[in-house]
Short mmCIF file of C-alpha atoms in Angstrom, two decimals:
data_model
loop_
_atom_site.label_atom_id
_atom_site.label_comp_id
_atom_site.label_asym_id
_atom_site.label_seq_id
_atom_site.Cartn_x
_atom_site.Cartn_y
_atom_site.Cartn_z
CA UNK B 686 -57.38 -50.53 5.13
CA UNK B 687 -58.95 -52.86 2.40
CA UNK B 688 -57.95 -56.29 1.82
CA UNK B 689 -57.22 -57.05 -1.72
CA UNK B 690 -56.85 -61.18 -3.11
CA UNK B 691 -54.33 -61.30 -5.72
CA UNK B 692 -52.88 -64.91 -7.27
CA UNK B 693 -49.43 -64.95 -8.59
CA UNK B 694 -47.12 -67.20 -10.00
CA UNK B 695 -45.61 -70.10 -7.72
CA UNK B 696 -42.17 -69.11 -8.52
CA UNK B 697 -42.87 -65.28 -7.98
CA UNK B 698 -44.41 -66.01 -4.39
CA UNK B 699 -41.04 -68.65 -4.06
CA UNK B 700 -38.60 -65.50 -4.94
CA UNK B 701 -40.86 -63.01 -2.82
CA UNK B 702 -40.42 -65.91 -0.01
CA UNK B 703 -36.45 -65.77 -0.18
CA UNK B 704 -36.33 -62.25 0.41
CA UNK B 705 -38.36 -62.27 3.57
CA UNK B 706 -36.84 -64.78 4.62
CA UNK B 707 -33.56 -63.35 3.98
CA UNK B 708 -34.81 -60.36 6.17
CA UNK B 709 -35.39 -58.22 2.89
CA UNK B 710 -38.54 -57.45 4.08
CA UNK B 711 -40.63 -58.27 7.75
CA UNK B 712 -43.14 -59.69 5.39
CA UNK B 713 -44.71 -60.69 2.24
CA UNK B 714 -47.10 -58.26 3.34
CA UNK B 715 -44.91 -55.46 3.87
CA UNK B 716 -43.15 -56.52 0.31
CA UNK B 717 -46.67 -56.35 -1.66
CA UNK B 718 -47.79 -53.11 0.04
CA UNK B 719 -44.16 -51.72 -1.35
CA UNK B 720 -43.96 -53.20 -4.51
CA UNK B 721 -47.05 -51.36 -5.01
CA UNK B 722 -46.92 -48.14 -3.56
CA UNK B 723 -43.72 -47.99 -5.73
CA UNK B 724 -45.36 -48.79 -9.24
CA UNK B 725 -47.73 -45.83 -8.16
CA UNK B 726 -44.65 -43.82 -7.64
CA UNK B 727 -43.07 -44.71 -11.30
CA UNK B 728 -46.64 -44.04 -12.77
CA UNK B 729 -47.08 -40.94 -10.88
CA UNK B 730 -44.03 -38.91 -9.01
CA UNK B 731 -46.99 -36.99 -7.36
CA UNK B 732 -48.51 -40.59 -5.98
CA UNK B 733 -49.12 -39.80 -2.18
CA UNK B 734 -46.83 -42.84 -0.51
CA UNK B 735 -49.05 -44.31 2.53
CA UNK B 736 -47.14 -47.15 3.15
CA UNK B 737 -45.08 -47.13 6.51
CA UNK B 738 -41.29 -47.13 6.06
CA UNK B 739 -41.68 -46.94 2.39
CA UNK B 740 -38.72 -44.36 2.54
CA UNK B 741 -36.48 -46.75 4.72
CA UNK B 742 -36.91 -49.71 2.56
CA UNK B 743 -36.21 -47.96 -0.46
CA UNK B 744 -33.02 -46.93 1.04
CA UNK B 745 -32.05 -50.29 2.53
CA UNK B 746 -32.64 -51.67 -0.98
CA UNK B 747 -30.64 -49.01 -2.18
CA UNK B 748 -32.85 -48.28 -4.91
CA UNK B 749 -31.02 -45.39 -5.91
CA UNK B 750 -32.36 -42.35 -8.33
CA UNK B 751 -30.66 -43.64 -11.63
CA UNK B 752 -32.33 -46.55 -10.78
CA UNK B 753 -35.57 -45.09 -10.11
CA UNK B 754 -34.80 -42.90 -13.40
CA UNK B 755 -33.62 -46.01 -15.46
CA UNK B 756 -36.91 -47.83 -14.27
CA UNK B 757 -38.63 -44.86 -15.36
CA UNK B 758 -37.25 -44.69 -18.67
CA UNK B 759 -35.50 -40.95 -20.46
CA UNK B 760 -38.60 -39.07 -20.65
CA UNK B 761 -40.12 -39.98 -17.23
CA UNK B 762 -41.99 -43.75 -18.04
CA UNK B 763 -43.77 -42.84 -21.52
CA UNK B 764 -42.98 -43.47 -25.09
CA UNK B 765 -43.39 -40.18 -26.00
CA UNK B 766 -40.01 -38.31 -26.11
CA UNK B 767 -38.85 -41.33 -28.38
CA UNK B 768 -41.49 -40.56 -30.42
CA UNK B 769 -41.08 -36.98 -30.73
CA UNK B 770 -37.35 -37.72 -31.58
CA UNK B 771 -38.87 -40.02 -34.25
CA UNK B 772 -40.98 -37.60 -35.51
CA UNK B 773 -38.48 -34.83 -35.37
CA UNK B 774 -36.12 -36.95 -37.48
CA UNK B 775 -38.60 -38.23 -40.35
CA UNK B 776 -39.11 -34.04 -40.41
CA UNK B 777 -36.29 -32.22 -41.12
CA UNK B 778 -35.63 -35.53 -43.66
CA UNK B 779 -38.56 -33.95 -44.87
CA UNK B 780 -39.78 -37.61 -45.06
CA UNK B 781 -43.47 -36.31 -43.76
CA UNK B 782 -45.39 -39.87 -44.83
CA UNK B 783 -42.97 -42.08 -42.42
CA UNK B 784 -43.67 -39.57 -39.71
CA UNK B 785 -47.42 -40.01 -40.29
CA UNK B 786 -47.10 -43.92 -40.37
CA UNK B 787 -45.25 -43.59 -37.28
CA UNK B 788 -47.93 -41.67 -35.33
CA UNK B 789 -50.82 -44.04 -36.93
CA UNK B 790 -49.50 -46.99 -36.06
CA UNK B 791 -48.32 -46.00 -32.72
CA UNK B 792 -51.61 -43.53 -31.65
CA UNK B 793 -54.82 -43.05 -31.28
CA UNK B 794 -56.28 -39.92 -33.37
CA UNK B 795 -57.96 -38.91 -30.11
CA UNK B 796 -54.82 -39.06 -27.73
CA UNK B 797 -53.41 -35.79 -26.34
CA UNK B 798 -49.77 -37.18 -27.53
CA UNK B 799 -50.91 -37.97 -30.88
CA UNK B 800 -52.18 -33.79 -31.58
CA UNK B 801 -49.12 -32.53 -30.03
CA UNK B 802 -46.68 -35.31 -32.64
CA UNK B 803 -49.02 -33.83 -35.17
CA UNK B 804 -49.10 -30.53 -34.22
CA UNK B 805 -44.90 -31.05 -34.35
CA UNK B 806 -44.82 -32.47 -38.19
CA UNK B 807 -46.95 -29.71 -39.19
CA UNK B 808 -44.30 -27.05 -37.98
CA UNK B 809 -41.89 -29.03 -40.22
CA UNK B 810 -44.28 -29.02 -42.97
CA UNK B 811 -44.69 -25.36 -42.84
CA UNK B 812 -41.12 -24.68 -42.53
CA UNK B 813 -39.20 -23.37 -45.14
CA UNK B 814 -36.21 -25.44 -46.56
#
């Protein structure tokens, strides 16, 4: 296992403190390696979980899976089914420049979401009306 020396804020290590103390967790330890492990979950469902317990403590925090899905956000943690909604809209409003302002200012040319959001406005483009 690799050791890892991370400095955080006085009154994050204070709250983190309370809770093992309140018998949250066994340890700041055991609270880092969670916090952590469940980031990598949010990030990626697929994450392989290697910390011991981590299914226990998520229970007895009662993290429940609205909350993991709230934490997560509607489209699974990424901007991009707001912004397909937002492109979709400026579309059929046939309003084709605001769309493209949208995806500029939110995208890199190069990113995979960008093509698709283009990709999208060009089916509205194309359409007939």
């Amino acid at each position: 296992m690799a050791k890892d020396t991370v400095r955080y804020p006085d009154e994050v290590v204070e709250e983190i403190d309370h809770l093992v103390e309140d018998g949250m967790f066994e340890s700041k330890s055991e609270f880092y390696r969670f916090s952590a492990e469940y980031v990598l979950t949010l990030i990626n469902p697929d994450h392989d979980v290697k910390t011991f317990n981590f299914d226990e403590i998520k229970t007895e925090l009662d993290i429940s899976e609205e909350d993991h899905a709230k934490a997560l956000g509607t489209d699974g943690g990424t901007f991009f089914l707001d912004a397909v909604i937002t492109v979709r809209k400026h579309g059929l409003r046939g309003d084709y420049e605001a769309a493209e302002r949208f995806i500029d200012t939110h995208y890199d040319s190069t990113d995979q979401e960008c093509i698709i959001l283009e990709e999208l406005l060009g089916t509205y483009r194309s359409s007939p009306t």
